[in-house]
């Protein structure tokens, strides 16, 4: 299989779906002429023209709302947030409109739209530019939340998201964009279903659940722990909502121990949700409390060494795994 | 390139012929410190860019180079106790307010001695002691804050003014519209200074606004409007002074559009393919820093005096770099303590 970068995988998914369906249109800041703030949309303007690759002014609530409005009446917009930090000014549109219209209309009006962009911390961009937003959106019924960690999943999940008739929150990562991985040829038209987790690494001693950037941290920790004779089973949920509880619980029933690694803050959120489901569904199978490794409970500091301290690290994952294994 | 009708461009090369006689000696002298501050900002940022290239500064670094006359001219129109708010492009504003080059450089280096103790970085300079209430990262998000400071001044019956700098890229977003709506309605002592540097990242203004003159919005908000070129620091000072005077007199806010230009990329990572080298070179003819110098010379100010002043700027910047490099790093205990302010219950007070 060929190997491409995460950003190319996202770009291919967009291009293939635009090729297939004229109702797919991309709106966002600097997506066209500038070729994308993170070069994800490079070349798309040349390929699809200004009718379908729409550069917007800085007005997130406006273009998110325009995307939702167009979705109500037949388009399938992809709305790019330059980063998810800028989605907060459009929060009202996403939560009050995108997530609610299907229900408010008694199931008669669908909202097929994808909101996408990089999520989480980049490097030293400080308090206002470093949010892992999944807790905010995953708490809302009426939204789907997807967070692919590797190129193949980014492509296959984005294609499914674009074809889905519901609003999808699609979380990429600035620090993920350059990651390479195997992705099937465009001719395969691979669709990866939303709501299905991936067992990234099999192991019998402890289950580690992680997505986004911390997924790579967890994989590295698993490698290091393997050298010490601790076999981690790493599960990437891929979709945060709906959550593939079955795959996670099945694994915990096997390993009897679990660590959840996530970039969002420790108070609540998907990390706590996963722990809650495990304690309900696999209480009798657990040999240790389920632990979480998260960002520290502070706004992100600018200084590099402090940022490193705040984000989940390989060392902290290793330590948590050792604790649940009592060794 | 947008050119204001009311204020034709002067040539950048020198002072206008016979101009010196139009200014008193005191007025001419007043340009000297303004030139110095502009040069300080320029040299500070050139050194910051160098340190960034060496990996000593990280994250986003948005340089103000080319726009110095706006911050410095505006500052000269303000009282020290007026409030100031800025975007992430905030180094010039802090330095103009009087925050030390040491504290600014240390912030960029992520040091405990920085003006935000290394927690904020380039985008989030603060100096509350000088009533500079910050650099903000979310476009449009700080405009209402500045209106809030103006609200406080009015509430307390103070004759203080609040000034908010923003980019022309911010005029479409809700945060701007809502803040301007309320400030106009309540006649708050606010001056909105739109620094129209022609580009919002890679988007030329012509692709983000169907109307060339931003101050046409002022009428709808019930505000005064003023629009002028921003490369002449004295002109900036005098025009913003009019808006400040209106605000101080209780006549309400003004929407000011200053036509300026950034010579560097949007941030350090901007490849800058959206404009030509020629365009940038053409705009450098209106570089506010050499323009002010040429004017001083044209007015007969001694070059040796300027050289001494320029040397003092070099020394100040070199000292700031040394200070930043040798300062202690930002502290984890400070990071942990800076989540919530001390609460009455912590201090033993009763809830
Ligand atoms: C709400 C929001 N959307 C997008 C961004 C990303 N962004 C940062 S600066 C910028 C361009 C702003 O241009 P302008 O307002 O003209 O100010 P300038 O950078 O030219 O000083 C953009 C799009 C942001 N910070 N906030």
Tab-separated table of N, CA and C in Angstrom, chain B residues 213-347:
chain	number	residue	atom	x	y	z
B	213	UNK	N	-14.033	51.771	2.150
B	213	UNK	CA	-13.861	52.688	3.278
B	213	UNK	C	-14.570	52.122	4.514
B	214	UNK	N	-13.786	51.622	5.453
B	214	UNK	CA	-14.355	50.984	6.646
B	214	UNK	C	-15.158	51.971	7.477
B	215	UNK	N	-14.751	53.245	7.454
B	215	UNK	CA	-15.420	54.216	8.323
B	215	UNK	C	-16.860	54.487	7.898
B	216	UNK	N	-17.237	53.978	6.722
B	216	UNK	CA	-18.661	54.099	6.363
B	216	UNK	C	-19.548	53.335	7.328
B	217	UNK	N	-18.975	52.372	8.031
B	217	UNK	CA	-19.757	51.659	9.039
B	217	UNK	C	-20.104	52.556	10.229
B	218	UNK	N	-19.303	53.580	10.464
B	218	UNK	CA	-19.461	54.395	11.672
B	218	UNK	C	-20.878	54.962	11.779
B	219	UNK	N	-21.420	55.414	10.667
B	219	UNK	CA	-22.744	56.044	10.686
B	219	UNK	C	-23.787	55.112	11.289
B	220	UNK	N	-23.716	53.862	10.910
B	220	UNK	CA	-24.699	52.894	11.403
B	220	UNK	C	-24.595	52.632	12.893
B	221	UNK	N	-23.409	52.846	13.429
B	221	UNK	CA	-23.220	52.657	14.866
B	221	UNK	C	-23.416	53.963	15.639
B	222	UNK	N	-23.731	55.022	14.937
B	222	UNK	CA	-23.869	56.312	15.605
B	222	UNK	C	-22.543	56.857	16.096
B	223	UNK	N	-21.484	56.550	15.374
B	223	UNK	CA	-20.145	56.997	15.771
B	223	UNK	C	-19.616	58.000	14.761
B	224	UNK	N	-18.612	58.749	15.208
B	224	UNK	CA	-17.830	59.522	14.250
B	224	UNK	C	-16.882	58.566	13.541
B	225	UNK	N	-16.437	58.942	12.361
B	225	UNK	CA	-15.464	58.129	11.640
B	225	UNK	C	-14.311	58.999	11.178
B	226	UNK	N	-13.130	58.414	11.068
B	226	UNK	CA	-11.989	59.154	10.523
B	226	UNK	C	-11.055	58.152	9.853
B	227	UNK	N	-10.489	58.579	8.728
B	227	UNK	CA	-9.693	57.646	7.914
B	227	UNK	C	-8.494	58.390	7.364
B	228	UNK	N	-7.299	57.828	7.584
B	228	UNK	CA	-6.102	58.533	7.119
B	228	UNK	C	-4.929	57.571	6.986
B	229	UNK	N	-3.868	58.069	6.360
B	229	UNK	CA	-2.646	57.296	6.155
B	229	UNK	C	-1.860	57.197	7.461
B	230	UNK	N	-1.206	56.055	7.654
B	230	UNK	CA	-0.574	55.812	8.948
B	230	UNK	C	0.935	55.795	8.965
B	231	UNK	N	1.596	56.425	7.989
B	231	UNK	CA	3.060	56.363	8.018
B	231	UNK	C	3.696	57.611	8.624
B	232	UNK	N	2.896	58.624	8.871
B	232	UNK	CA	3.401	59.872	9.459
B	232	UNK	C	2.935	59.906	10.912
B	233	UNK	N	3.878	59.703	11.807
B	233	UNK	CA	3.520	59.517	13.213
B	233	UNK	C	2.837	60.755	13.803
B	234	UNK	N	3.222	61.941	13.312
B	234	UNK	CA	2.589	63.155	13.843
B	234	UNK	C	1.143	63.275	13.388
B	235	UNK	N	0.939	62.899	12.159
B	235	UNK	CA	-0.433	62.918	11.651
B	235	UNK	C	-1.300	61.919	12.422
B	236	UNK	N	-0.767	60.729	12.641
B	236	UNK	CA	-1.514	59.723	13.404
B	236	UNK	C	-1.848	60.284	14.783
B	237	UNK	N	-0.828	60.869	15.416
B	237	UNK	CA	-1.042	61.435	16.751
B	237	UNK	C	-2.168	62.477	16.731
B	238	UNK	N	-2.090	63.390	15.783
B	238	UNK	CA	-3.044	64.497	15.787
B	238	UNK	C	-4.464	64.031	15.464
B	239	UNK	N	-4.577	63.103	14.551
B	239	UNK	CA	-5.931	62.648	14.187
B	239	UNK	C	-6.540	61.788	15.294
B	240	UNK	N	-5.722	60.930	15.894
B	240	UNK	CA	-6.275	60.112	16.980
B	240	UNK	C	-6.579	60.996	18.182
B	241	UNK	N	-5.793	62.055	18.346
B	241	UNK	CA	-6.068	62.990	19.448
B	241	UNK	C	-7.469	63.583	19.326
B	242	UNK	N	-7.911	63.808	18.095
B	242	UNK	CA	-9.269	64.354	17.914
B	242	UNK	C	-10.323	63.350	18.394
B	243	UNK	N	-10.097	62.087	18.047
B	243	UNK	CA	-11.050	61.053	18.472
B	243	UNK	C	-11.026	60.902	19.989
B	244	UNK	N	-9.817	60.967	20.562
B	244	UNK	CA	-9.678	60.844	22.008
B	244	UNK	C	-10.371	62.023	22.699
B	245	UNK	N	-10.222	63.202	22.126
B	245	UNK	CA	-10.848	64.383	22.720
B	245	UNK	C	-12.376	64.249	22.705
B	246	UNK	N	-12.893	63.747	21.608
B	246	UNK	CA	-14.352	63.531	21.543
B	246	UNK	C	-14.791	62.553	22.628
B	247	UNK	N	-14.060	61.457	22.738
B	247	UNK	CA	-14.422	60.448	23.738
B	247	UNK	C	-14.349	61.043	25.144
B	248	UNK	N	-13.288	61.801	25.400
B	248	UNK	CA	-13.105	62.367	26.740
B	248	UNK	C	-14.171	63.398	27.068
B	249	UNK	N	-14.651	64.056	26.034
B	249	UNK	CA	-15.670	65.086	26.251
B	249	UNK	C	-17.073	64.486	26.334
B	250	UNK	N	-17.168	63.153	26.287
B	250	UNK	CA	-18.482	62.524	26.396
B	250	UNK	C	-19.257	62.514	25.099
B	251	UNK	N	-18.558	62.739	23.989
B	251	UNK	CA	-19.262	62.764	22.705
B	251	UNK	C	-19.324	61.399	22.030
B	252	UNK	N	-18.832	60.381	22.704
B	252	UNK	CA	-18.980	59.030	22.179
B	252	UNK	C	-17.800	58.524	21.385
B	253	UNK	N	-17.954	57.308	20.887
B	253	UNK	CA	-16.834	56.622	20.232
B	253	UNK	C	-16.573	57.091	18.806
B	254	UNK	N	-15.359	56.784	18.340
B	254	UNK	CA	-14.978	57.064	16.955
B	254	UNK	C	-14.416	55.790	16.341
B	255	UNK	N	-14.793	55.565	15.103
B	255	UNK	CA	-14.214	54.465	14.337
B	255	UNK	C	-13.130	55.058	13.447
B	256	UNK	N	-11.883	54.741	13.769
B	256	UNK	CA	-10.745	55.281	13.031
B	256	UNK	C	-10.175	54.186	12.141
B	257	UNK	N	-9.951	54.505	10.899
B	257	UNK	CA	-9.264	53.563	10.011
B	257	UNK	C	-7.917	54.165	9.627
B	258	UNK	N	-6.856	53.466	9.996
B	258	UNK	CA	-5.521	53.935	9.646
B	258	UNK	C	-4.985	53.029	8.538
B	259	UNK	N	-4.624	53.641	7.423
B	259	UNK	CA	-4.113	52.870	6.289
B	259	UNK	C	-2.624	52.643	6.487
B	260	UNK	N	-2.255	51.393	6.648
B	260	UNK	CA	-0.861	51.085	6.942
B	260	UNK	C	-0.465	49.827	6.175
B	261	UNK	N	0.656	49.223	6.545
B	261	UNK	CA	1.146	48.077	5.784
B	261	UNK	C	2.124	47.312	6.650
B	262	UNK	N	2.021	45.970	6.624
B	262	UNK	CA	3.061	45.213	7.332
B	262	UNK	C	4.082	44.736	6.317
B	263	UNK	N	5.355	44.995	6.663
B	263	UNK	CA	6.433	44.645	5.740
B	263	UNK	C	6.789	43.167	5.820
B	264	UNK	N	6.516	42.545	6.965
B	264	UNK	CA	6.844	41.132	7.144
B	264	UNK	C	5.607	40.278	6.910
B	265	UNK	N	5.802	38.975	6.998
B	265	UNK	CA	4.684	38.052	6.831
B	265	UNK	C	3.671	38.213	7.945
B	266	UNK	N	2.513	37.553	7.783
B	266	UNK	CA	1.497	37.595	8.831
B	266	UNK	C	2.093	37.126	10.152
B	267	UNK	N	2.794	36.009	10.111
B	267	UNK	CA	3.579	35.540	11.246
B	267	UNK	C	4.853	34.970	10.654
B	268	UNK	N	5.679	34.373	11.471
B	268	UNK	CA	6.969	33.912	10.963
B	268	UNK	C	6.819	32.765	9.957
B	269	UNK	N	5.677	32.093	9.956
B	269	UNK	CA	5.530	30.926	9.086
B	269	UNK	C	4.845	31.256	7.756
B	270	UNK	N	4.622	32.530	7.499
B	270	UNK	CA	3.873	32.928	6.305
B	270	UNK	C	4.803	33.005	5.089
B	271	UNK	N	4.579	32.195	4.068
B	271	UNK	CA	5.435	32.257	2.891
B	271	UNK	C	5.207	33.522	2.050
B	272	UNK	N	4.102	34.209	2.264
B	272	UNK	CA	3.888	35.516	1.637
B	272	UNK	C	3.720	35.495	0.125
B	273	UNK	N	3.096	34.442	-0.379
B	273	UNK	CA	2.957	34.325	-1.837
B	273	UNK	C	1.812	35.156	-2.414
B	274	UNK	N	1.049	35.779	-1.546
B	274	UNK	CA	-0.146	36.498	-1.987
B	274	UNK	C	0.145	37.933	-2.429
B	275	UNK	N	1.409	38.352	-2.341
B	275	UNK	CA	1.752	39.706	-2.786
B	275	UNK	C	3.145	39.658	-3.403
B	276	UNK	N	3.427	40.647	-4.217
B	276	UNK	CA	4.720	40.643	-4.904
B	276	UNK	C	5.768	41.375	-4.079
B	277	UNK	N	7.010	41.023	-4.329
B	277	UNK	CA	8.147	41.729	-3.757
B	277	UNK	C	8.081	43.209	-4.098
B	278	UNK	N	7.688	43.482	-5.366
B	278	UNK	CA	7.636	44.876	-5.836
B	278	UNK	C	6.651	45.673	-4.995
B	279	UNK	N	5.526	45.050	-4.704
B	279	UNK	CA	4.520	45.752	-3.907
B	279	UNK	C	5.103	46.113	-2.544
B	280	UNK	N	5.781	45.149	-1.926
B	280	UNK	CA	6.338	45.400	-0.599
B	280	UNK	C	7.405	46.492	-0.683
B	281	UNK	N	8.247	46.402	-1.719
B	281	UNK	CA	9.303	47.413	-1.871
B	281	UNK	C	8.705	48.803	-2.074
B	282	UNK	N	7.657	48.872	-2.866
B	282	UNK	CA	6.989	50.146	-3.107
B	282	UNK	C	6.485	50.729	-1.785
B	283	UNK	N	5.896	49.854	-0.961
B	283	UNK	CA	5.351	50.335	0.307
B	283	UNK	C	6.451	50.753	1.280
B	284	UNK	N	7.630	50.205	1.100
B	284	UNK	CA	8.723	50.580	2.005
B	284	UNK	C	9.162	52.023	1.791
B	285	UNK	N	8.756	52.615	0.690
B	285	UNK	CA	9.026	54.042	0.507
B	285	UNK	C	8.299	54.853	1.573
B	286	UNK	N	7.275	54.263	2.165
B	286	UNK	CA	6.513	54.958	3.206
B	286	UNK	C	6.811	54.385	4.585
B	287	UNK	N	7.998	53.835	4.719
B	287	UNK	CA	8.426	53.285	6.009
B	287	UNK	C	8.457	54.409	7.047
B	288	UNK	N	7.652	54.292	8.084
B	288	UNK	CA	7.516	55.403	9.031
B	288	UNK	C	8.797	55.750	9.786
B	289	UNK	N	9.696	54.771	9.931
B	289	UNK	CA	10.881	55.025	10.758
B	289	UNK	C	11.896	55.915	10.034
B	290	UNK	N	12.392	55.527	8.861
B	290	UNK	CA	13.300	56.437	8.140
B	290	UNK	C	12.613	57.739	7.745
B	291	UNK	N	11.308	57.683	7.539
B	291	UNK	CA	10.581	58.907	7.200
B	291	UNK	C	10.709	59.932	8.328
B	292	UNK	N	10.522	59.456	9.556
B	292	UNK	CA	10.622	60.370	10.698
B	292	UNK	C	12.046	60.900	10.834
B	293	UNK	N	13.016	60.035	10.581
B	293	UNK	CA	14.419	60.447	10.684
B	293	UNK	C	14.727	61.536	9.651
B	294	UNK	N	14.284	61.275	8.421
B	294	UNK	CA	14.552	62.248	7.359
B	294	UNK	C	13.905	63.586	7.691
B	295	UNK	N	12.765	63.504	8.287
B	295	UNK	CA	12.070	64.731	8.628
B	295	UNK	C	12.822	65.524	9.697
B	296	UNK	N	13.315	64.797	10.684
B	296	UNK	CA	14.081	65.469	11.741
B	296	UNK	C	15.318	66.143	11.158
B	297	UNK	N	15.980	65.411	10.267
B	297	UNK	CA	17.171	66.001	9.641
B	297	UNK	C	16.770	67.226	8.823
B	298	UNK	N	15.672	67.089	8.101
B	298	UNK	CA	15.183	68.189	7.285
B	298	UNK	C	14.852	69.413	8.130
B	299	UNK	N	14.494	69.167	9.378
B	299	UNK	CA	14.175	70.266	10.293
B	299	UNK	C	15.414	70.822	10.976
B	300	UNK	N	16.560	70.270	10.591
B	300	UNK	CA	17.797	70.816	11.134
B	300	UNK	C	18.232	70.200	12.449
B	301	UNK	N	17.629	69.094	12.840
B	301	UNK	CA	18.102	68.407	14.048
B	301	UNK	C	19.451	67.779	13.719
B	302	UNK	N	20.350	67.902	14.656
B	302	UNK	CA	21.718	67.441	14.455
B	302	UNK	C	21.787	65.931	14.256
B	303	UNK	N	22.500	65.511	13.214
B	303	UNK	CA	22.587	64.075	12.974
B	303	UNK	C	23.316	63.362	14.111
B	304	UNK	N	24.290	64.034	14.699
B	304	UNK	CA	25.032	63.379	15.789
B	304	UNK	C	24.088	63.079	16.956
B	305	UNK	N	23.134	63.938	17.138
B	305	UNK	CA	22.163	63.713	18.205
B	305	UNK	C	21.328	62.459	17.896
B	306	UNK	N	20.942	62.340	16.631
B	306	UNK	CA	20.162	61.159	16.233
B	306	UNK	C	21.004	59.897	16.381
B	307	UNK	N	22.285	60.007	16.017
B	307	UNK	CA	23.153	58.824	16.115
B	307	UNK	C	23.274	58.369	17.564
B	308	UNK	N	23.372	59.313	18.454
B	308	UNK	CA	23.472	58.954	19.876
B	308	UNK	C	22.189	58.261	20.329
B	309	UNK	N	21.084	58.799	19.866
B	309	UNK	CA	19.788	58.215	20.224
B	309	UNK	C	19.677	56.797	19.654
B	310	UNK	N	20.150	56.644	18.427
B	310	UNK	CA	20.080	55.323	17.785
B	310	UNK	C	20.972	54.327	18.516
B	311	UNK	N	22.115	54.808	18.976
B	311	UNK	CA	22.996	53.925	19.740
B	311	UNK	C	22.319	53.503	21.042
B	312	UNK	N	21.593	54.437	21.649
B	312	UNK	CA	20.924	54.099	22.913
B	312	UNK	C	19.845	53.048	22.678
B	313	UNK	N	19.229	53.083	21.501
B	313	UNK	CA	18.239	52.054	21.165
B	313	UNK	C	18.936	50.705	21.005
B	314	UNK	N	20.077	50.714	20.288
B	314	UNK	CA	20.840	49.470	20.131
B	314	UNK	C	21.185	48.878	21.492
B	315	UNK	N	21.641	49.745	22.383
B	315	UNK	CA	22.039	49.276	23.711
B	315	UNK	C	20.846	48.700	24.457
B	316	UNK	N	19.730	49.379	24.336
B	316	UNK	CA	18.540	48.934	25.059
B	316	UNK	C	18.077	47.562	24.565
B	317	UNK	N	18.120	47.379	23.254
B	317	UNK	CA	17.669	46.097	22.692
B	317	UNK	C	18.662	44.992	23.048
B	318	UNK	N	19.956	45.305	22.945
B	318	UNK	CA	20.967	44.297	23.290
B	318	UNK	C	20.834	43.906	24.758
B	319	UNK	N	20.574	44.889	25.581
B	319	UNK	CA	20.373	44.615	27.003
B	319	UNK	C	19.141	43.734	27.223
B	320	UNK	N	18.095	44.012	26.453
B	320	UNK	CA	16.863	43.218	26.592
B	320	UNK	C	17.123	41.761	26.212
B	321	UNK	N	17.888	41.556	25.147
B	321	UNK	CA	18.190	40.190	24.717
B	321	UNK	C	19.015	39.482	25.790
B	322	UNK	N	20.032	40.189	26.296
B	322	UNK	CA	20.868	39.589	27.359
B	322	UNK	C	20.014	39.226	28.567
B	323	UNK	N	19.161	40.162	28.929
B	323	UNK	CA	18.282	39.947	30.085
B	323	UNK	C	17.402	38.716	29.869
B	324	UNK	N	16.812	38.625	28.678
B	324	UNK	CA	15.928	37.496	28.385
B	324	UNK	C	16.705	36.184	28.414
B	325	UNK	N	17.886	36.215	27.830
B	325	UNK	CA	18.658	34.970	27.754
B	325	UNK	C	19.098	34.486	29.122
B	326	UNK	N	19.359	35.418	30.026
B	326	UNK	CA	19.893	35.010	31.325
B	326	UNK	C	18.817	34.914	32.406
B	327	UNK	N	17.576	35.257	32.083
B	327	UNK	CA	16.516	35.177	33.083
B	327	UNK	C	16.134	33.722	33.347
B	328	UNK	N	15.545	33.491	34.506
B	328	UNK	CA	15.068	32.148	34.859
B	328	UNK	C	13.817	31.813	34.048
B	329	UNK	N	13.667	30.555	33.679
B	329	UNK	CA	12.496	30.150	32.892
B	329	UNK	C	11.180	30.343	33.648
B	330	UNK	N	10.094	30.382	32.877
B	330	UNK	CA	8.763	30.458	33.473
B	330	UNK	C	8.588	29.286	34.440
B	331	UNK	N	7.806	29.525	35.496
B	331	UNK	CA	7.757	28.558	36.605
B	331	UNK	C	6.466	27.758	36.631
B	332	UNK	N	6.630	26.503	36.971
B	332	UNK	CA	5.455	25.631	37.041
B	332	UNK	C	4.520	26.039	38.182
B	333	UNK	N	5.076	26.463	39.305
B	333	UNK	CA	4.184	26.854	40.408
B	333	UNK	C	3.376	28.094	40.036
B	334	UNK	N	3.982	28.987	39.266
B	334	UNK	CA	3.249	30.176	38.812
B	334	UNK	C	2.141	29.743	37.846
B	335	UNK	N	2.482	28.828	36.949
B	335	UNK	CA	1.478	28.313	36.012
B	335	UNK	C	0.280	27.732	36.773
B	336	UNK	N	0.562	26.976	37.803
B	336	UNK	CA	-0.525	26.339	38.554
B	336	UNK	C	-1.295	27.358	39.380
B	337	UNK	N	-0.604	28.388	39.829
B	337	UNK	CA	-1.269	29.401	40.657
B	337	UNK	C	-2.100	30.366	39.816
B	338	UNK	N	-1.799	30.427	38.514
B	338	UNK	CA	-2.478	31.409	37.665
B	338	UNK	C	-3.703	30.829	36.961
B	339	UNK	N	-4.489	30.069	37.684
B	339	UNK	CA	-5.743	29.578	37.106
B	339	UNK	C	-6.895	30.400	37.673
B	340	UNK	N	-6.896	30.557	38.985
B	340	UNK	CA	-7.894	31.404	39.629
B	340	UNK	C	-7.177	32.380	40.549
B	341	UNK	N	-7.727	33.574	40.652
B	341	UNK	CA	-7.191	34.534	41.618
B	341	UNK	C	-7.505	34.025	43.020
B	342	UNK	N	-6.769	34.514	43.979
B	342	UNK	CA	-7.016	34.104	45.357
B	342	UNK	C	-8.453	34.445	45.732
B	343	UNK	N	-9.108	33.509	46.359
B	343	UNK	CA	-10.514	33.726	46.689
B	343	UNK	C	-10.673	34.061	48.159
B	344	UNK	N	-11.738	34.771	48.447
B	344	UNK	CA	-11.972	35.223	49.816
B	344	UNK	C	-11.879	34.049	50.785
B	345	UNK	N	-12.417	32.895	50.406
B	345	UNK	CA	-12.422	31.756	51.314
B	345	UNK	C	-10.999	31.260	51.586
B	346	UNK	N	-10.109	31.351	50.556
B	346	UNK	CA	-8.714	30.929	50.744
B	346	UNK	C	-8.033	31.825	51.765
B	347	UNK	N	-8.423	33.094	51.767
B	347	UNK	CA	-7.753	34.061	52.623
B	347	UNK	C	-8.342	34.042	54.031
